Short mmCIF file of C-alpha atoms (C1' of nucleotides) in Angstrom, two decimals:
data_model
loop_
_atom_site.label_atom_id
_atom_site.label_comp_id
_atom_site.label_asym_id
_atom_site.label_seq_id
_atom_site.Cartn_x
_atom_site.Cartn_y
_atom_site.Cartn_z
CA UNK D 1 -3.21 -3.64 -2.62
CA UNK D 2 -3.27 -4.05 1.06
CA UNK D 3 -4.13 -0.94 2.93
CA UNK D 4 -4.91 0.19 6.79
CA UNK D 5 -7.54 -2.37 6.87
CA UNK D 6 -6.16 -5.41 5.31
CA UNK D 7 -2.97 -4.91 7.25
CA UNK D 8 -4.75 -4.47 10.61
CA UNK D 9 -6.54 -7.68 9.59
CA UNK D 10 -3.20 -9.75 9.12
CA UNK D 11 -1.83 -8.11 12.35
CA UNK D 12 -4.94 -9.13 14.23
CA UNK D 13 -5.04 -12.73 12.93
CA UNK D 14 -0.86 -13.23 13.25
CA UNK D 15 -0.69 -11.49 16.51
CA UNK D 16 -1.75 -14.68 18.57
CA UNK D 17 0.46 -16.73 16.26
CA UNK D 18 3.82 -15.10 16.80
CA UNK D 19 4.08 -13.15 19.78
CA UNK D 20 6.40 -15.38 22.39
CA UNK D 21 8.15 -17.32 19.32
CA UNK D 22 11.37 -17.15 18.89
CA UNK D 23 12.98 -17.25 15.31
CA UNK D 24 15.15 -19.95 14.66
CA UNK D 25 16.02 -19.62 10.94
CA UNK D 26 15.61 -17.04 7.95
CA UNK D 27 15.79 -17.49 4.42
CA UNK D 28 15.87 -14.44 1.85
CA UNK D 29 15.38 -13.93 -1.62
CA UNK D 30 18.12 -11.88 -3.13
CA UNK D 31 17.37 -8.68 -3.12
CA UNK D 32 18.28 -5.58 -1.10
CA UNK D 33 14.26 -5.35 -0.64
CA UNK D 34 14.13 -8.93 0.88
CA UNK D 35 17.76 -9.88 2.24
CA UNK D 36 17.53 -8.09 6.10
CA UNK D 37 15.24 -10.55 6.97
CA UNK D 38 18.38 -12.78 7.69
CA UNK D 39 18.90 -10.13 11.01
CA UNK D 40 15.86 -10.98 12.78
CA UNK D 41 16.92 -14.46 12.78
CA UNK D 42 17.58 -14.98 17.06
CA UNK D 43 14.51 -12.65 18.47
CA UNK D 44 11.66 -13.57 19.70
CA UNK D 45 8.47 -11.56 19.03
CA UNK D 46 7.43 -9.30 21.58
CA UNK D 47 4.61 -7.68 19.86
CA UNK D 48 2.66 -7.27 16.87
CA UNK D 49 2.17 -3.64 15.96
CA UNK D 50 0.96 -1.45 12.97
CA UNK D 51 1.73 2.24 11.59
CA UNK D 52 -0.07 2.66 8.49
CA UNK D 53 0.18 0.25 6.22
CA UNK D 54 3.39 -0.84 7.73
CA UNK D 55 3.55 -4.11 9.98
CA UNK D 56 6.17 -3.73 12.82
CA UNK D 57 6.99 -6.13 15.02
CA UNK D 58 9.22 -5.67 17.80
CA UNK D 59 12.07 -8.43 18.58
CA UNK D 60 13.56 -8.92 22.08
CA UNK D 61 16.90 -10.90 22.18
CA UNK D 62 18.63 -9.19 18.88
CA UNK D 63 21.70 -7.13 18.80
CA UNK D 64 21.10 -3.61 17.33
CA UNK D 65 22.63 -3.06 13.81
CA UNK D 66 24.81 -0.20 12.48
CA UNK D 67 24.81 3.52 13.84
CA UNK D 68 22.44 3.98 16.51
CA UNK D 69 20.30 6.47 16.24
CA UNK D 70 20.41 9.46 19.06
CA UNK D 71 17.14 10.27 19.58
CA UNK D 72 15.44 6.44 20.10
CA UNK D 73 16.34 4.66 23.41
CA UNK D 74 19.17 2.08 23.82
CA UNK D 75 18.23 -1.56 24.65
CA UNK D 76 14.76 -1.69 23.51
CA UNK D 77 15.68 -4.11 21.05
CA UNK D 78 14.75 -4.25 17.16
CA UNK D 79 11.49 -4.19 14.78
CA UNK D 80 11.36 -6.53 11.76
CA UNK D 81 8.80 -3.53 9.42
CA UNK D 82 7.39 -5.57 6.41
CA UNK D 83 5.16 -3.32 4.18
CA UNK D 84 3.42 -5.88 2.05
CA UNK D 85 3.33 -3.20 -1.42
CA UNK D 86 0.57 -4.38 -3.98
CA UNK D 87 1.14 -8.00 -3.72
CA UNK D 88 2.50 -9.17 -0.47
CA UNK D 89 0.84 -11.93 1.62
CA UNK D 90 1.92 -13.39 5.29
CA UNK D 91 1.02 -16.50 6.02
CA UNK D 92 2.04 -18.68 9.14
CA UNK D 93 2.49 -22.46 7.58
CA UNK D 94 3.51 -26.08 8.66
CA UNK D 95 6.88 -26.85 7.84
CA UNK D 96 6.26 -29.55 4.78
CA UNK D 97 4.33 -26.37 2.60
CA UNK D 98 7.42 -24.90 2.11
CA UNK D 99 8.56 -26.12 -0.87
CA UNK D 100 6.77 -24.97 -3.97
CA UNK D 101 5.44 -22.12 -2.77
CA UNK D 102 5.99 -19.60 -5.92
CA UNK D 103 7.26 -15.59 -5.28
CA UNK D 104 8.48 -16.63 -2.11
CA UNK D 105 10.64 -13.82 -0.85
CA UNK D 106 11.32 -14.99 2.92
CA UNK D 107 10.60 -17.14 5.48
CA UNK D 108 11.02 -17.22 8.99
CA UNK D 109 11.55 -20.61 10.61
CA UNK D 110 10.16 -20.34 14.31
CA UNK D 111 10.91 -22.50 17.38
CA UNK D 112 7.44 -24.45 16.91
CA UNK D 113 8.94 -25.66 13.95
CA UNK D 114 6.33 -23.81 11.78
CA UNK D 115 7.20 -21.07 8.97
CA UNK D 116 6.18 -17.71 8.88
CA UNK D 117 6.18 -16.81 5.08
CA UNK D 118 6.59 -13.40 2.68
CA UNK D 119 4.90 -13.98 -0.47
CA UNK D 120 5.48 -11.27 -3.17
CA UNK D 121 4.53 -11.60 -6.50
CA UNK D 122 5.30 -8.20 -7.72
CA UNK D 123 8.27 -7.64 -5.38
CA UNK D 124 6.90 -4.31 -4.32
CA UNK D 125 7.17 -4.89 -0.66
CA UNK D 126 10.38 -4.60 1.24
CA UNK D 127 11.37 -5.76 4.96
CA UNK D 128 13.40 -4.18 7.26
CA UNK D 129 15.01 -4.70 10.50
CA UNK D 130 15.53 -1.91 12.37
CA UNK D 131 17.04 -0.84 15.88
CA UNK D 132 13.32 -0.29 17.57
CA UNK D 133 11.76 3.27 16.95
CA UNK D 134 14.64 3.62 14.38
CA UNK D 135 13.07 4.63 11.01
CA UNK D 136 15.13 6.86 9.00
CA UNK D 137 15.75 3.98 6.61
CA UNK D 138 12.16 3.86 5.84
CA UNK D 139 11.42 7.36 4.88
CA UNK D 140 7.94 7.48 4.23
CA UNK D 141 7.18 5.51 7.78
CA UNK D 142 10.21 8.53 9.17
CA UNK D 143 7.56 10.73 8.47
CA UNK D 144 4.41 9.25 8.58
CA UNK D 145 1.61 11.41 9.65
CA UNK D 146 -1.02 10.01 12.78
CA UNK D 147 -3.23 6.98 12.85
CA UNK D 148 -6.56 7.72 11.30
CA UNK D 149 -8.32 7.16 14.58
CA UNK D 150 -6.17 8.89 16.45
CA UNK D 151 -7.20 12.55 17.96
CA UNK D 152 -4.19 13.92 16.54
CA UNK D 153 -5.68 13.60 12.96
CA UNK D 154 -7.74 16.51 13.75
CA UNK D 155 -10.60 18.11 10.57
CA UNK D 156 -8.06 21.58 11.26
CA UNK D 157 -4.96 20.19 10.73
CA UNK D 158 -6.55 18.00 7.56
CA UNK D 159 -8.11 21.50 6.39
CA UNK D 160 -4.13 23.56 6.79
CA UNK D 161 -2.28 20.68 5.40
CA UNK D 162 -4.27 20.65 1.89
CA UNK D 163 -5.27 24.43 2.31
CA UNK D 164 -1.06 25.24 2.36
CA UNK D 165 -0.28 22.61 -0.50
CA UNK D 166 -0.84 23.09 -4.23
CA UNK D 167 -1.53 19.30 -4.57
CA UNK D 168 -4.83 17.98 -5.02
CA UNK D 169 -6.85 16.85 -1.86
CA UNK D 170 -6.24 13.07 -3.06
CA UNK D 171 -2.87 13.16 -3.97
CA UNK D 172 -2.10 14.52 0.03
CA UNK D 173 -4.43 11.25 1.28
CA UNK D 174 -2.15 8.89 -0.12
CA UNK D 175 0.92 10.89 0.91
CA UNK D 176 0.68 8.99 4.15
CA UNK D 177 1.27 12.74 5.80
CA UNK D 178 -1.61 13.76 6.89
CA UNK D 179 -3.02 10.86 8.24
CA UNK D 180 -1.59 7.17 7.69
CA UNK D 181 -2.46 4.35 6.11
CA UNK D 182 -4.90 5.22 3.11
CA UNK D 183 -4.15 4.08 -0.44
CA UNK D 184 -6.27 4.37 -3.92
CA UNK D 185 -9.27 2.11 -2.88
CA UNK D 186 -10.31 3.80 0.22
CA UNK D 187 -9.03 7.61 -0.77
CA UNK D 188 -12.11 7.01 -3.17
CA UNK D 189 -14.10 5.70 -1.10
CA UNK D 190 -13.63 8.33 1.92
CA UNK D 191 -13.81 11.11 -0.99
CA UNK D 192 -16.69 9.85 -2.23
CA UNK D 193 -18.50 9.83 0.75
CA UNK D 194 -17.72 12.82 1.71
CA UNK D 195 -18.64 14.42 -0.73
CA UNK D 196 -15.22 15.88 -1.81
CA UNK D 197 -13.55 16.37 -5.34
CA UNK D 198 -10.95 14.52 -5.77
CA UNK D 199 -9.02 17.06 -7.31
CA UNK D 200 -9.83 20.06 -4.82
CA UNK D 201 -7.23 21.82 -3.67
CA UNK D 202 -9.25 23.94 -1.29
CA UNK D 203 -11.03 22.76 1.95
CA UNK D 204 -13.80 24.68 4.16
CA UNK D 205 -14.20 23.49 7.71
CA UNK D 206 -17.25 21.21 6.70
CA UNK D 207 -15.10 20.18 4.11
CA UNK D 208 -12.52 18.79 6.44
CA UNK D 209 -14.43 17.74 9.25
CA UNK D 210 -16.51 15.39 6.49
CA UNK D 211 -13.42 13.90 5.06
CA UNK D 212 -11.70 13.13 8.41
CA UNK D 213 -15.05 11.43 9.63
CA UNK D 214 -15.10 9.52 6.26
CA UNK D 215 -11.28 8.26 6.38
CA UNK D 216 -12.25 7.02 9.64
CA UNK D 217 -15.49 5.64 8.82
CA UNK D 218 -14.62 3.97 5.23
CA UNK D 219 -11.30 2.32 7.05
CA UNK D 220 -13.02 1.27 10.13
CA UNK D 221 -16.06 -0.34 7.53
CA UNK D 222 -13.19 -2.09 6.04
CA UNK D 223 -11.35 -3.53 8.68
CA UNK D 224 -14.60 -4.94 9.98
CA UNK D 225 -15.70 -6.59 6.74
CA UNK D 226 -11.50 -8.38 6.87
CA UNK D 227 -10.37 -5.86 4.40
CA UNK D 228 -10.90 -5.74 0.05
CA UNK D 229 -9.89 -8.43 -1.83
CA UNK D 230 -9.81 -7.68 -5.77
CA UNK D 231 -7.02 -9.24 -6.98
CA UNK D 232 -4.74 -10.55 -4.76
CA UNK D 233 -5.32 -9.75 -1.51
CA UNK D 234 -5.62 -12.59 1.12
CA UNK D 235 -5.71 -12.03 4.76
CA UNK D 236 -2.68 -14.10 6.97
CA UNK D 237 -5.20 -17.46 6.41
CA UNK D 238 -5.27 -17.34 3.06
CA UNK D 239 -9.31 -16.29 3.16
CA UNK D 240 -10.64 -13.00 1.57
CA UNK D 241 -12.35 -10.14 2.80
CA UNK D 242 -16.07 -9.04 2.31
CA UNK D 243 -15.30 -5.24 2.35
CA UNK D 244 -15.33 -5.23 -2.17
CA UNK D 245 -18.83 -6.13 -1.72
CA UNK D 246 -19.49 -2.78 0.15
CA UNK D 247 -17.22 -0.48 -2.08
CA UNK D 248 -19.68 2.55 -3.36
CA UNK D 249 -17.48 4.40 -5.74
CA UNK D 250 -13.86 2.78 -6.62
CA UNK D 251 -13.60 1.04 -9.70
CA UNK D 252 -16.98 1.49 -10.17
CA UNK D 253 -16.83 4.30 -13.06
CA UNK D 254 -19.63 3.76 -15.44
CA UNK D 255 -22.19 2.88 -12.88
CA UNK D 256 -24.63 4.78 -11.51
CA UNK D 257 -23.88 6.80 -7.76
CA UNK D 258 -25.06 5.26 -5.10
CA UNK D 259 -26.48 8.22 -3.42
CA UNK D 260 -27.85 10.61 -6.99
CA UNK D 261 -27.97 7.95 -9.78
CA UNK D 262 -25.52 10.33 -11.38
CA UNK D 263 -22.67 8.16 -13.49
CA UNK D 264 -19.60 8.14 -11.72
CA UNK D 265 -16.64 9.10 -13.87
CA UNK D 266 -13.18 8.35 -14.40
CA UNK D 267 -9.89 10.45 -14.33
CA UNK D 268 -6.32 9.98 -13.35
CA UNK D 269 -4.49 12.05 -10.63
CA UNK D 270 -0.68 10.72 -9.41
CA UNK D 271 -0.88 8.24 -12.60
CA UNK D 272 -4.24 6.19 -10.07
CA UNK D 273 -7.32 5.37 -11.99
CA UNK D 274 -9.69 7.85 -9.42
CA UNK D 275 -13.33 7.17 -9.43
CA UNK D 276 -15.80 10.03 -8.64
CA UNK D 277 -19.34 11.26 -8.68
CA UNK D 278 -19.50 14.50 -10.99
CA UNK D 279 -22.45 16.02 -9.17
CA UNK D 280 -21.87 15.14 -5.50
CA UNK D 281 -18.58 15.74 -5.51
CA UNK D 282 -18.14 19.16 -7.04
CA UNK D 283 -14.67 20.92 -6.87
"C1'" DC G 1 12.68 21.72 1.34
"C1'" DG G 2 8.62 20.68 -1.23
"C1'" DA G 3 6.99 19.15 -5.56
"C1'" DT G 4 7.46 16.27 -9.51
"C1'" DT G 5 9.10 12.44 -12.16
"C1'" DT G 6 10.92 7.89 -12.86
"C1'" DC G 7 11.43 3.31 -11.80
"C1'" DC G 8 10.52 -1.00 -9.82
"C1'" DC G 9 7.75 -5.70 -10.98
"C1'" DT G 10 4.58 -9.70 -13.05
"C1'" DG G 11 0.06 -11.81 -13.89
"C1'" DG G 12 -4.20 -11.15 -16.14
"C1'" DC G 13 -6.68 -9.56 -19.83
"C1'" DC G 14 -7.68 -7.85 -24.51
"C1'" DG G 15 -7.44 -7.58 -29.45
"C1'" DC G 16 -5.69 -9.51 -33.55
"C1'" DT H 1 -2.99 -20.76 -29.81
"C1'" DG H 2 0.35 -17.17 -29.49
"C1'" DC H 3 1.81 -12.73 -28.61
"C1'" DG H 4 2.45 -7.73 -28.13
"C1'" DG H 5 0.51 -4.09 -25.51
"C1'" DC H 6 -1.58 -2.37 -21.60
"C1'" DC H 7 -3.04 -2.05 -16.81
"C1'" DA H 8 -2.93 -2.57 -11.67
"C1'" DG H 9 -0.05 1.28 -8.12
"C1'" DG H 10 2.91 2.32 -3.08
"C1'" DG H 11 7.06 3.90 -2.07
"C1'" DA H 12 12.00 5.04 -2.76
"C1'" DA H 13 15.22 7.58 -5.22
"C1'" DA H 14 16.47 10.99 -8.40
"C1'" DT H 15 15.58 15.35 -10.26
"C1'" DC H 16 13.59 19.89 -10.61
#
DNA sequence: CGATTTCCCTGGCCGC
DNA sequence: TGCGGCCAGGGAAATC
């Protein structure tokens, strides 16, 4: 379940790796999800970027494909976007791992002669290639709301967005609208700390300005500890992060809060298991 | 248009 | 040991 962190932790470590190569080859496994990655095949990477929990990188060298969009500049070449869903792993290999490598769902073949591999076991990921700046075949990333350290994810606008919505304060986290990049472990985690229900539908201005700090604070805690590994999550070589170890309140239903002893509880909102305190995060 | 619902996927785990 | 049932859940598309 890779989220802000563990996909600014891939970008960070593949960054290095991939900028200045140029892409030789592409295989694809058959599926509308997988198959573009045959069009990046004859760019070279220019850059490494993130928004949210998607990973763009920008190609130099590749014609653009279909109807150009209007409002994006001409010439500035194209993005291969891979969101990496619940499952996905990159992974920069030598050419002789190839084979055998289960839930492969593409490769890249660079001009180094190594192999920049998808692997999906779950198949909820998808890659794109895109005219640069072009989204609106991606809708979520289309609309996806400012970087969580960014000044334009401000405690006001946080506080209107919920305050105008009928949706509970969690469900509006992982819309990716208000601010990008959270998912299920670290909306609990950011609730948590700040001391927010879940559930809430209603935010004073502490109430806001807590959660905004926390977003920041619980993703920024995670990307510096290489992200949460549960399940399946591996960072781009193959190693785990630390960050599960520091997780105060998701999954941990049962247990006793860290901050009043109080044990947390379970409930379900958007069909996620949600993990909260009953008495320091009152609704 | 916003909100809600459905569907996509497979490995791991549990109970019998 | 085998197997059915359940769970993990982000995003796209369909529907309300």
């Amino acid at each position: 379940m890779p989220e802000l962190p563990e996909v600014e932790t891939i970008r960070r470590q593949l960054e290095g790796e991939l900028v200045g190569r140029h892409i030789d080859d592409a295989w694809a496994f058959p599926h509308a999800k997988f198959d573009q990655a045959h069009d990046a095949v004859g760019g070279t990477f220019t850059r490494l970027g993130r928004r949210g929990k998607y990973l763009i990188a920008t190609l130099s060298g590749v014609a653009g494909r279909g109807e150009p969009d209007p409002t994006t500049p001409a010439g500035a070449g194209v993005e291969l976007v891979v969101h990496l869903g619940m499952t996905g792993r990159l992974a920069v290999v030598e050419v002789n791992s190839l084979e055998d490598t289960p839930h492969l769902r593409a490769s890249w073949t660079l001009d180094d002669g190594r192999i920049l591999q998808f692997v999906d076991v779950r198949r909820f990921g998808r890659i794109a290639v895109v005219d640069a700046g072009d989204h609106r075949s991606l809708a979520t990333l289309d609309r996806i709301g400012p970087e969580p350290f960014d000044d334009a994810f401000d405690a006001e606008s946080l506080r209107r967005t919920v305050n105008a919505s009928r949706r509970a304060v969690k469900t509006q986290l992982l819309a990716q609208r208000v601010v990008a990049g959270v998912g299920n472990i670290y909306a609990d985690e950011a609730l948590w700390l700040a001391g927010v229900h879940p559930a809430s539908r209603r935010l004073t201005r502490a109430d806001a300005e807590r959660l905004r700090d926390a977003v920041r604070e619980v993703l920024q805690a995670g990307i510096d500890h290489g992200g949460t590994t549960l399940r399946d999550y591996r960072d781009a070589h193959g190693g785990t992060g630390t960050n599960q170890h520091r997780l105060a309140c998701y999954g941990r239903f049962g247990e006793p809060c860290r901050r009043c002893g109080t044990e947390l509880r379970r409930t379900v909102i958007d069909a996620r298991t949600t993990t909260f305190c009953p008495v320091c995060q009152r609704r």
